[in-house]
Amino acid sequence: MVSAPSLGEQAYVRDGATQTAVKILVVGHFAVGKTTFIGAISEIPPLTTEETMTRAAESFDDLKGVRSKTTTTVAMDFGRLTISERVVLYLFGTPGQQRFVQMWEDMARGALGALVLVDPERLADSFGVIDLIEQYGLNYAIAVNHFDGTPDREERALREALDLLDDTPIVTCDARDEKSSADALITLVRYLLDRAH
């Protein structure tokens, strides 16, 4: 006897579809927009583990430039995006604080690649994130989250500042915008496909 899938399962698997699940990490430093990015692009209500920030967190988290931030991810974010009848991206957003880095190793297991969100005004905060992704051996693309009022930066200057290889893709996005976020993911997926051939 075959049991019918629960309502929860139907939200994650399409009826009758033979699909390939692709695990993608969405990573970046604290307060760069990972939760916002996944929320903007996920075709299902995203799973988030946002908690209210307390005064105690101020001694751990650098709030410079993000004073209006009131919540933070304490475990992960999760979303899904179907890019064809056969390929579904499962998006795992990592927490950005150093104290949660031990979770990254488990999350990186089985991931095909990573989209690294960076803030053009806080590039130095991305160094540790890129080091971790490279340590785990994941291919990645850079998505420069263009915040309101931030000046545009030349790709060459960004590439030099982040010490990227020539073939590492860089794309500008607005994590609040579905199309912009989708374009960033498409850039990553194309890069991963090219690397696979």
JSON list of C-alpha atoms in Angstrom, two decimals:
[
{"chain": "A", "resi": 1, "resn": "MET", "atom": "CA", "xyz": [0.00, 0.00, 0.00]},
{"chain": "A", "resi": 2, "resn": "VAL", "atom": "CA", "xyz": [1.37, 3.40, -1.01]},
{"chain": "A", "resi": 3, "resn": "SER", "atom": "CA", "xyz": [0.64, 6.26, 1.31]},
{"chain": "A", "resi": 4, "resn": "ALA", "atom": "CA", "xyz": [-0.22, 9.67, -0.08]},
{"chain": "A", "resi": 5, "resn": "PRO", "atom": "CA", "xyz": [2.43, 12.33, 0.50]},
{"chain": "A", "resi": 6, "resn": "SER", "atom": "CA", "xyz": [1.70, 14.73, 3.30]},
{"chain": "A", "resi": 7, "resn": "LEU", "atom": "CA", "xyz": [0.79, 18.30, 2.45]},
{"chain": "A", "resi": 8, "resn": "GLY", "atom": "CA", "xyz": [4.30, 19.35, 3.47]},
{"chain": "A", "resi": 9, "resn": "GLU", "atom": "CA", "xyz": [5.94, 16.95, 1.00]},
{"chain": "A", "resi": 10, "resn": "GLN", "atom": "CA", "xyz": [3.81, 18.24, -1.88]},
{"chain": "A", "resi": 11, "resn": "ALA", "atom": "CA", "xyz": [5.32, 21.67, -1.36]},
{"chain": "A", "resi": 12, "resn": "TYR", "atom": "CA", "xyz": [8.76, 20.28, -2.15]},
{"chain": "A", "resi": 13, "resn": "VAL", "atom": "CA", "xyz": [8.22, 17.68, -4.90]},
{"chain": "A", "resi": 14, "resn": "ARG", "atom": "CA", "xyz": [6.07, 18.16, -8.01]},
{"chain": "A", "resi": 15, "resn": "ASP", "atom": "CA", "xyz": [3.60, 15.34, -8.80]},
{"chain": "A", "resi": 16, "resn": "GLY", "atom": "CA", "xyz": [4.91, 12.90, -11.40]},
{"chain": "A", "resi": 17, "resn": "ALA", "atom": "CA", "xyz": [8.10, 14.82, -12.06]},
{"chain": "A", "resi": 18, "resn": "THR", "atom": "CA", "xyz": [11.48, 13.17, -12.33]},
{"chain": "A", "resi": 19, "resn": "GLN", "atom": "CA", "xyz": [13.74, 15.87, -11.01]},
{"chain": "A", "resi": 20, "resn": "THR", "atom": "CA", "xyz": [17.37, 16.39, -10.22]},
{"chain": "A", "resi": 21, "resn": "ALA", "atom": "CA", "xyz": [17.87, 18.20, -6.95]},
{"chain": "A", "resi": 22, "resn": "VAL", "atom": "CA", "xyz": [20.82, 20.58, -6.93]},
{"chain": "A", "resi": 23, "resn": "LYS", "atom": "CA", "xyz": [22.04, 21.93, -3.60]},
{"chain": "A", "resi": 24, "resn": "ILE", "atom": "CA", "xyz": [23.33, 25.51, -3.75]},
{"chain": "A", "resi": 25, "resn": "LEU", "atom": "CA", "xyz": [24.72, 27.49, -0.82]},
{"chain": "A", "resi": 26, "resn": "VAL", "atom": "CA", "xyz": [23.94, 31.19, -0.50]},
{"chain": "A", "resi": 27, "resn": "VAL", "atom": "CA", "xyz": [26.73, 32.55, 1.66]},
{"chain": "A", "resi": 28, "resn": "GLY", "atom": "CA", "xyz": [28.14, 35.86, 2.76]},
{"chain": "A", "resi": 29, "resn": "HIS", "atom": "CA", "xyz": [29.18, 37.86, 5.74]},
{"chain": "A", "resi": 30, "resn": "PHE", "atom": "CA", "xyz": [26.86, 39.12, 8.47]},
{"chain": "A", "resi": 31, "resn": "ALA", "atom": "CA", "xyz": [24.02, 41.38, 7.25]},
{"chain": "A", "resi": 32, "resn": "VAL", "atom": "CA", "xyz": [24.78, 41.10, 3.53]},
{"chain": "A", "resi": 33, "resn": "GLY", "atom": "CA", "xyz": [21.25, 40.04, 2.50]},
{"chain": "A", "resi": 34, "resn": "LYS", "atom": "CA", "xyz": [21.23, 36.23, 2.34]},
{"chain": "A", "resi": 35, "resn": "THR", "atom": "CA", "xyz": [17.81, 35.82, 4.01]},
{"chain": "A", "resi": 36, "resn": "THR", "atom": "CA", "xyz": [16.39, 38.59, 1.83]},
{"chain": "A", "resi": 37, "resn": "PHE", "atom": "CA", "xyz": [17.83, 36.97, -1.31]},
{"chain": "A", "resi": 38, "resn": "ILE", "atom": "CA", "xyz": [16.30, 33.55, -0.57]},
{"chain": "A", "resi": 39, "resn": "GLY", "atom": "CA", "xyz": [13.00, 35.14, 0.40]},
{"chain": "A", "resi": 40, "resn": "ALA", "atom": "CA", "xyz": [12.87, 37.10, -2.87]},
{"chain": "A", "resi": 41, "resn": "ILE", "atom": "CA", "xyz": [13.51, 34.11, -5.13]},
{"chain": "A", "resi": 42, "resn": "SER", "atom": "CA", "xyz": [12.08, 31.02, -3.43]},
{"chain": "A", "resi": 43, "resn": "GLU", "atom": "CA", "xyz": [8.97, 29.59, -5.06]},
{"chain": "A", "resi": 44, "resn": "ILE", "atom": "CA", "xyz": [7.88, 28.18, -1.70]},
{"chain": "A", "resi": 45, "resn": "PRO", "atom": "CA", "xyz": [7.56, 30.07, 1.56]},
{"chain": "A", "resi": 46, "resn": "PRO", "atom": "CA", "xyz": [11.18, 30.02, 2.70]},
{"chain": "A", "resi": 47, "resn": "LEU", "atom": "CA", "xyz": [12.25, 28.43, 5.93]},
{"chain": "A", "resi": 48, "resn": "THR", "atom": "CA", "xyz": [14.09, 31.01, 8.00]},
{"chain": "A", "resi": 49, "resn": "THR", "atom": "CA", "xyz": [15.64, 30.88, 11.43]},
{"chain": "A", "resi": 50, "resn": "GLU", "atom": "CA", "xyz": [15.65, 34.59, 12.16]},
{"chain": "A", "resi": 51, "resn": "GLU", "atom": "CA", "xyz": [15.85, 35.64, 15.77]},
{"chain": "A", "resi": 52, "resn": "THR", "atom": "CA", "xyz": [15.71, 39.09, 17.34]},
{"chain": "A", "resi": 53, "resn": "MET", "atom": "CA", "xyz": [19.14, 40.53, 18.01]},
{"chain": "A", "resi": 54, "resn": "THR", "atom": "CA", "xyz": [19.86, 41.43, 21.59]},
{"chain": "A", "resi": 55, "resn": "ARG", "atom": "CA", "xyz": [22.27, 43.85, 23.21]},
{"chain": "A", "resi": 56, "resn": "ALA", "atom": "CA", "xyz": [24.48, 40.87, 24.05]},
{"chain": "A", "resi": 57, "resn": "ALA", "atom": "CA", "xyz": [25.03, 40.28, 20.31]},
{"chain": "A", "resi": 58, "resn": "GLU", "atom": "CA", "xyz": [26.58, 43.73, 19.94]},
{"chain": "A", "resi": 59, "resn": "SER", "atom": "CA", "xyz": [29.75, 42.47, 21.59]},
{"chain": "A", "resi": 60, "resn": "PHE", "atom": "CA", "xyz": [30.01, 39.67, 18.97]},
{"chain": "A", "resi": 61, "resn": "ASP", "atom": "CA", "xyz": [28.58, 41.18, 15.78]},
{"chain": "A", "resi": 62, "resn": "ASP", "atom": "CA", "xyz": [29.97, 44.24, 14.05]},
{"chain": "A", "resi": 63, "resn": "LEU", "atom": "CA", "xyz": [26.93, 46.44, 13.45]},
{"chain": "A", "resi": 64, "resn": "LYS", "atom": "CA", "xyz": [28.91, 49.11, 11.61]},
{"chain": "A", "resi": 65, "resn": "GLY", "atom": "CA", "xyz": [26.85, 50.11, 8.59]},
{"chain": "A", "resi": 66, "resn": "VAL", "atom": "CA", "xyz": [23.89, 47.92, 9.60]},
{"chain": "A", "resi": 67, "resn": "ARG", "atom": "CA", "xyz": [22.54, 49.65, 12.72]},
{"chain": "A", "resi": 68, "resn": "SER", "atom": "CA", "xyz": [18.96, 49.18, 11.52]},
{"chain": "A", "resi": 69, "resn": "LYS", "atom": "CA", "xyz": [19.32, 45.36, 11.54]},
{"chain": "A", "resi": 70, "resn": "THR", "atom": "CA", "xyz": [17.07, 43.87, 14.23]},
{"chain": "A", "resi": 71, "resn": "THR", "atom": "CA", "xyz": [17.11, 40.14, 13.42]},
{"chain": "A", "resi": 72, "resn": "THR", "atom": "CA", "xyz": [19.76, 37.61, 12.43]},
{"chain": "A", "resi": 73, "resn": "THR", "atom": "CA", "xyz": [19.90, 34.06, 11.08]},
{"chain": "A", "resi": 74, "resn": "VAL", "atom": "CA", "xyz": [20.90, 31.60, 13.78]},
{"chain": "A", "resi": 75, "resn": "ALA", "atom": "CA", "xyz": [20.84, 28.31, 11.85]},
{"chain": "A", "resi": 76, "resn": "MET", "atom": "CA", "xyz": [20.01, 28.56, 8.14]},
{"chain": "A", "resi": 77, "resn": "ASP", "atom": "CA", "xyz": [17.59, 29.73, 5.50]},
{"chain": "A", "resi": 78, "resn": "PHE", "atom": "CA", "xyz": [16.07, 27.34, 2.96]},
{"chain": "A", "resi": 79, "resn": "GLY", "atom": "CA", "xyz": [14.25, 27.91, -0.31]},
{"chain": "A", "resi": 80, "resn": "ARG", "atom": "CA", "xyz": [13.53, 26.19, -3.60]},
{"chain": "A", "resi": 81, "resn": "LEU", "atom": "CA", "xyz": [13.60, 27.32, -7.21]},
{"chain": "A", "resi": 82, "resn": "THR", "atom": "CA", "xyz": [12.60, 25.13, -10.16]},
{"chain": "A", "resi": 83, "resn": "ILE", "atom": "CA", "xyz": [14.64, 26.13, -13.19]},
{"chain": "A", "resi": 84, "resn": "SER", "atom": "CA", "xyz": [13.26, 23.45, -15.54]},
{"chain": "A", "resi": 85, "resn": "GLU", "atom": "CA", "xyz": [10.99, 20.42, -15.39]},
{"chain": "A", "resi": 86, "resn": "ARG", "atom": "CA", "xyz": [14.04, 18.35, -14.53]},
{"chain": "A", "resi": 87, "resn": "VAL", "atom": "CA", "xyz": [16.24, 20.62, -12.38]},
{"chain": "A", "resi": 88, "resn": "VAL", "atom": "CA", "xyz": [15.34, 22.09, -9.00]},
{"chain": "A", "resi": 89, "resn": "LEU", "atom": "CA", "xyz": [17.69, 24.26, -6.98]},
{"chain": "A", "resi": 90, "resn": "TYR", "atom": "CA", "xyz": [17.57, 23.85, -3.23]},
{"chain": "A", "resi": 91, "resn": "LEU", "atom": "CA", "xyz": [19.00, 27.00, -1.67]},
{"chain": "A", "resi": 92, "resn": "PHE", "atom": "CA", "xyz": [20.67, 26.86, 1.72]},
{"chain": "A", "resi": 93, "resn": "GLY", "atom": "CA", "xyz": [21.54, 30.20, 3.30]},
{"chain": "A", "resi": 94, "resn": "THR", "atom": "CA", "xyz": [24.26, 30.11, 5.92]},
{"chain": "A", "resi": 95, "resn": "PRO", "atom": "CA", "xyz": [24.49, 32.35, 8.97]},
{"chain": "A", "resi": 96, "resn": "GLY", "atom": "CA", "xyz": [27.12, 35.05, 8.48]},
{"chain": "A", "resi": 97, "resn": "GLN", "atom": "CA", "xyz": [28.64, 35.34, 11.94]},
{"chain": "A", "resi": 98, "resn": "GLN", "atom": "CA", "xyz": [31.97, 33.72, 12.73]},
{"chain": "A", "resi": 99, "resn": "ARG", "atom": "CA", "xyz": [30.50, 31.88, 15.73]},
{"chain": "A", "resi": 100, "resn": "PHE", "atom": "CA", "xyz": [28.27, 29.82, 13.37]},
{"chain": "A", "resi": 101, "resn": "VAL", "atom": "CA", "xyz": [31.03, 28.75, 10.97]},
{"chain": "A", "resi": 102, "resn": "GLN", "atom": "CA", "xyz": [31.09, 25.19, 12.36]},
{"chain": "A", "resi": 103, "resn": "MET", "atom": "CA", "xyz": [27.67, 24.68, 10.71]},
{"chain": "A", "resi": 104, "resn": "TRP", "atom": "CA", "xyz": [29.07, 25.50, 7.28]},
{"chain": "A", "resi": 105, "resn": "GLU", "atom": "CA", "xyz": [30.92, 22.21, 6.92]},
{"chain": "A", "resi": 106, "resn": "ASP", "atom": "CA", "xyz": [27.72, 20.20, 7.24]},
{"chain": "A", "resi": 107, "resn": "MET", "atom": "CA", "xyz": [25.85, 22.53, 4.94]},
{"chain": "A", "resi": 108, "resn": "ALA", "atom": "CA", "xyz": [28.61, 22.39, 2.31]},
{"chain": "A", "resi": 109, "resn": "ARG", "atom": "CA", "xyz": [28.40, 18.59, 2.09]},
{"chain": "A", "resi": 110, "resn": "GLY", "atom": "CA", "xyz": [26.71, 17.68, -1.20]},
{"chain": "A", "resi": 111, "resn": "ALA", "atom": "CA", "xyz": [26.52, 21.25, -2.47]},
{"chain": "A", "resi": 112, "resn": "LEU", "atom": "CA", "xyz": [27.26, 21.74, -6.16]},
{"chain": "A", "resi": 113, "resn": "GLY", "atom": "CA", "xyz": [28.38, 25.35, -5.70]},
{"chain": "A", "resi": 114, "resn": "ALA", "atom": "CA", "xyz": [27.89, 28.60, -3.83]},
{"chain": "A", "resi": 115, "resn": "LEU", "atom": "CA", "xyz": [26.67, 32.09, -4.54]},
{"chain": "A", "resi": 116, "resn": "VAL", "atom": "CA", "xyz": [28.73, 34.50, -2.43]},
{"chain": "A", "resi": 117, "resn": "LEU", "atom": "CA", "xyz": [26.87, 37.71, -1.62]},
{"chain": "A", "resi": 118, "resn": "VAL", "atom": "CA", "xyz": [29.13, 40.68, -0.94]},
{"chain": "A", "resi": 119, "resn": "ASP", "atom": "CA", "xyz": [28.52, 44.24, 0.18]},
{"chain": "A", "resi": 120, "resn": "PRO", "atom": "CA", "xyz": [30.61, 46.63, -1.95]},
{"chain": "A", "resi": 121, "resn": "GLU", "atom": "CA", "xyz": [31.10, 48.88, 1.09]},
{"chain": "A", "resi": 122, "resn": "ARG", "atom": "CA", "xyz": [32.40, 46.03, 3.27]},
{"chain": "A", "resi": 123, "resn": "LEU", "atom": "CA", "xyz": [34.51, 43.93, 0.91]},
{"chain": "A", "resi": 124, "resn": "ALA", "atom": "CA", "xyz": [37.02, 42.96, 3.61]},
{"chain": "A", "resi": 125, "resn": "ASP", "atom": "CA", "xyz": [34.20, 41.16, 5.46]},
{"chain": "A", "resi": 126, "resn": "SER", "atom": "CA", "xyz": [33.99, 38.74, 2.51]},
{"chain": "A", "resi": 127, "resn": "PHE", "atom": "CA", "xyz": [37.57, 37.45, 2.72]},
{"chain": "A", "resi": 128, "resn": "GLY", "atom": "CA", "xyz": [36.86, 34.84, 5.40]},
{"chain": "A", "resi": 129, "resn": "VAL", "atom": "CA", "xyz": [33.72, 33.66, 3.58]},
{"chain": "A", "resi": 130, "resn": "ILE", "atom": "CA", "xyz": [35.57, 33.17, 0.29]},
{"chain": "A", "resi": 131, "resn": "ASP", "atom": "CA", "xyz": [38.39, 31.37, 2.11]},
{"chain": "A", "resi": 132, "resn": "LEU", "atom": "CA", "xyz": [35.89, 28.91, 3.62]},
{"chain": "A", "resi": 133, "resn": "ILE", "atom": "CA", "xyz": [34.17, 28.22, 0.30]},
{"chain": "A", "resi": 134, "resn": "GLU", "atom": "CA", "xyz": [37.54, 27.58, -1.33]},
{"chain": "A", "resi": 135, "resn": "GLN", "atom": "CA", "xyz": [38.57, 25.37, 1.60]},
{"chain": "A", "resi": 136, "resn": "TYR", "atom": "CA", "xyz": [35.46, 23.23, 1.00]},
{"chain": "A", "resi": 137, "resn": "GLY", "atom": "CA", "xyz": [36.38, 22.98, -2.69]},
{"chain": "A", "resi": 138, "resn": "LEU", "atom": "CA", "xyz": [33.17, 24.57, -3.97]},
{"chain": "A", "resi": 139, "resn": "ASN", "atom": "CA", "xyz": [32.97, 26.49, -7.22]},
{"chain": "A", "resi": 140, "resn": "TYR", "atom": "CA", "xyz": [31.33, 29.85, -6.69]},
{"chain": "A", "resi": 141, "resn": "ALA", "atom": "CA", "xyz": [30.17, 33.10, -8.23]},
{"chain": "A", "resi": 142, "resn": "ILE", "atom": "CA", "xyz": [30.18, 36.53, -6.61]},
{"chain": "A", "resi": 143, "resn": "ALA", "atom": "CA", "xyz": [26.93, 38.49, -6.38]},
{"chain": "A", "resi": 144, "resn": "VAL", "atom": "CA", "xyz": [27.52, 42.11, -5.38]},
{"chain": "A", "resi": 145, "resn": "ASN", "atom": "CA", "xyz": [24.39, 43.10, -3.46]},
{"chain": "A", "resi": 146, "resn": "HIS", "atom": "CA", "xyz": [23.81, 46.67, -4.54]},
{"chain": "A", "resi": 147, "resn": "PHE", "atom": "CA", "xyz": [22.29, 48.43, -1.56]},
{"chain": "A", "resi": 148, "resn": "ASP", "atom": "CA", "xyz": [20.47, 51.77, -1.81]},
{"chain": "A", "resi": 149, "resn": "GLY", "atom": "CA", "xyz": [22.94, 54.58, -2.29]},
{"chain": "A", "resi": 150, "resn": "THR", "atom": "CA", "xyz": [26.03, 52.42, -2.73]},
{"chain": "A", "resi": 151, "resn": "PRO", "atom": "CA", "xyz": [28.27, 53.53, -5.58]},
{"chain": "A", "resi": 152, "resn": "ASP", "atom": "CA", "xyz": [28.91, 51.22, -8.53]},
{"chain": "A", "resi": 153, "resn": "ARG", "atom": "CA", "xyz": [32.31, 49.55, -8.53]},
{"chain": "A", "resi": 154, "resn": "GLU", "atom": "CA", "xyz": [34.22, 48.44, -11.59]},
{"chain": "A", "resi": 155, "resn": "GLU", "atom": "CA", "xyz": [34.46, 44.68, -12.02]},
{"chain": "A", "resi": 156, "resn": "ARG", "atom": "CA", "xyz": [38.25, 44.86, -12.33]},
{"chain": "A", "resi": 157, "resn": "ALA", "atom": "CA", "xyz": [38.52, 46.69, -8.99]},
{"chain": "A", "resi": 158, "resn": "LEU", "atom": "CA", "xyz": [36.20, 44.16, -7.30]},
{"chain": "A", "resi": 159, "resn": "ARG", "atom": "CA", "xyz": [38.13, 41.24, -8.76]},
{"chain": "A", "resi": 160, "resn": "GLU", "atom": "CA", "xyz": [41.42, 42.68, -7.48]},
{"chain": "A", "resi": 161, "resn": "ALA", "atom": "CA", "xyz": [40.02, 43.57, -4.05]},
{"chain": "A", "resi": 162, "resn": "LEU", "atom": "CA", "xyz": [38.59, 40.05, -3.57]},
{"chain": "A", "resi": 163, "resn": "ASP", "atom": "CA", "xyz": [41.64, 38.35, -5.16]},
{"chain": "A", "resi": 164, "resn": "LEU", "atom": "CA", "xyz": [39.48, 36.34, -7.58]},
{"chain": "A", "resi": 165, "resn": "LEU", "atom": "CA", "xyz": [40.54, 34.10, -10.43]},
{"chain": "A", "resi": 166, "resn": "ASP", "atom": "CA", "xyz": [39.87, 35.50, -13.89]},
{"chain": "A", "resi": 167, "resn": "ASP", "atom": "CA", "xyz": [37.05, 33.04, -14.59]},
{"chain": "A", "resi": 168, "resn": "THR", "atom": "CA", "xyz": [35.16, 33.57, -11.32]},
{"chain": "A", "resi": 169, "resn": "PRO", "atom": "CA", "xyz": [31.86, 35.22, -12.33]},
{"chain": "A", "resi": 170, "resn": "ILE", "atom": "CA", "xyz": [30.87, 38.55, -10.79]},
{"chain": "A", "resi": 171, "resn": "VAL", "atom": "CA", "xyz": [27.33, 39.86, -11.12]},
{"chain": "A", "resi": 172, "resn": "THR", "atom": "CA", "xyz": [25.55, 42.80, -9.50]},
{"chain": "A", "resi": 173, "resn": "CYS", "atom": "CA", "xyz": [22.18, 42.10, -7.91]},
{"chain": "A", "resi": 174, "resn": "ASP", "atom": "CA", "xyz": [19.56, 43.54, -5.61]},
{"chain": "A", "resi": 175, "resn": "ALA", "atom": "CA", "xyz": [18.71, 40.79, -3.11]},
{"chain": "A", "resi": 176, "resn": "ARG", "atom": "CA", "xyz": [15.22, 42.27, -2.67]},
{"chain": "A", "resi": 177, "resn": "ASP", "atom": "CA", "xyz": [14.36, 41.82, -6.35]},
{"chain": "A", "resi": 178, "resn": "GLU", "atom": "CA", "xyz": [13.23, 38.44, -7.71]},
{"chain": "A", "resi": 179, "resn": "LYS", "atom": "CA", "xyz": [14.50, 38.96, -11.27]},
{"chain": "A", "resi": 180, "resn": "SER", "atom": "CA", "xyz": [17.83, 40.37, -10.16]},
{"chain": "A", "resi": 181, "resn": "SER", "atom": "CA", "xyz": [18.31, 37.48, -7.73]},
{"chain": "A", "resi": 182, "resn": "ALA", "atom": "CA", "xyz": [17.34, 34.96, -10.43]},
{"chain": "A", "resi": 183, "resn": "ASP", "atom": "CA", "xyz": [19.91, 36.48, -12.80]},
{"chain": "A", "resi": 184, "resn": "ALA", "atom": "CA", "xyz": [22.60, 36.00, -10.15]},
{"chain": "A", "resi": 185, "resn": "LEU", "atom": "CA", "xyz": [21.65, 32.34, -9.70]},
{"chain": "A", "resi": 186, "resn": "ILE", "atom": "CA", "xyz": [21.56, 31.78, -13.46]},
{"chain": "A", "resi": 187, "resn": "THR", "atom": "CA", "xyz": [25.10, 33.17, -13.67]},
{"chain": "A", "resi": 188, "resn": "LEU", "atom": "CA", "xyz": [26.22, 30.66, -11.04]},
{"chain": "A", "resi": 189, "resn": "VAL", "atom": "CA", "xyz": [24.41, 27.71, -12.67]},
{"chain": "A", "resi": 190, "resn": "ARG", "atom": "CA", "xyz": [25.90, 28.50, -16.10]},
{"chain": "A", "resi": 191, "resn": "TYR", "atom": "CA", "xyz": [29.35, 28.67, -14.53]},
{"chain": "A", "resi": 192, "resn": "LEU", "atom": "CA", "xyz": [28.84, 25.33, -12.78]},
{"chain": "A", "resi": 193, "resn": "LEU", "atom": "CA", "xyz": [27.67, 23.74, -16.04]},
{"chain": "A", "resi": 194, "resn": "ASP", "atom": "CA", "xyz": [30.71, 25.09, -17.89]},
{"chain": "A", "resi": 195, "resn": "ARG", "atom": "CA", "xyz": [33.01, 23.71, -15.19]},
{"chain": "A", "resi": 196, "resn": "ALA", "atom": "CA", "xyz": [31.31, 20.29, -15.46]},
{"chain": "A", "resi": 197, "resn": "HIS", "atom": "CA", "xyz": [32.12, 19.93, -19.17]}
]
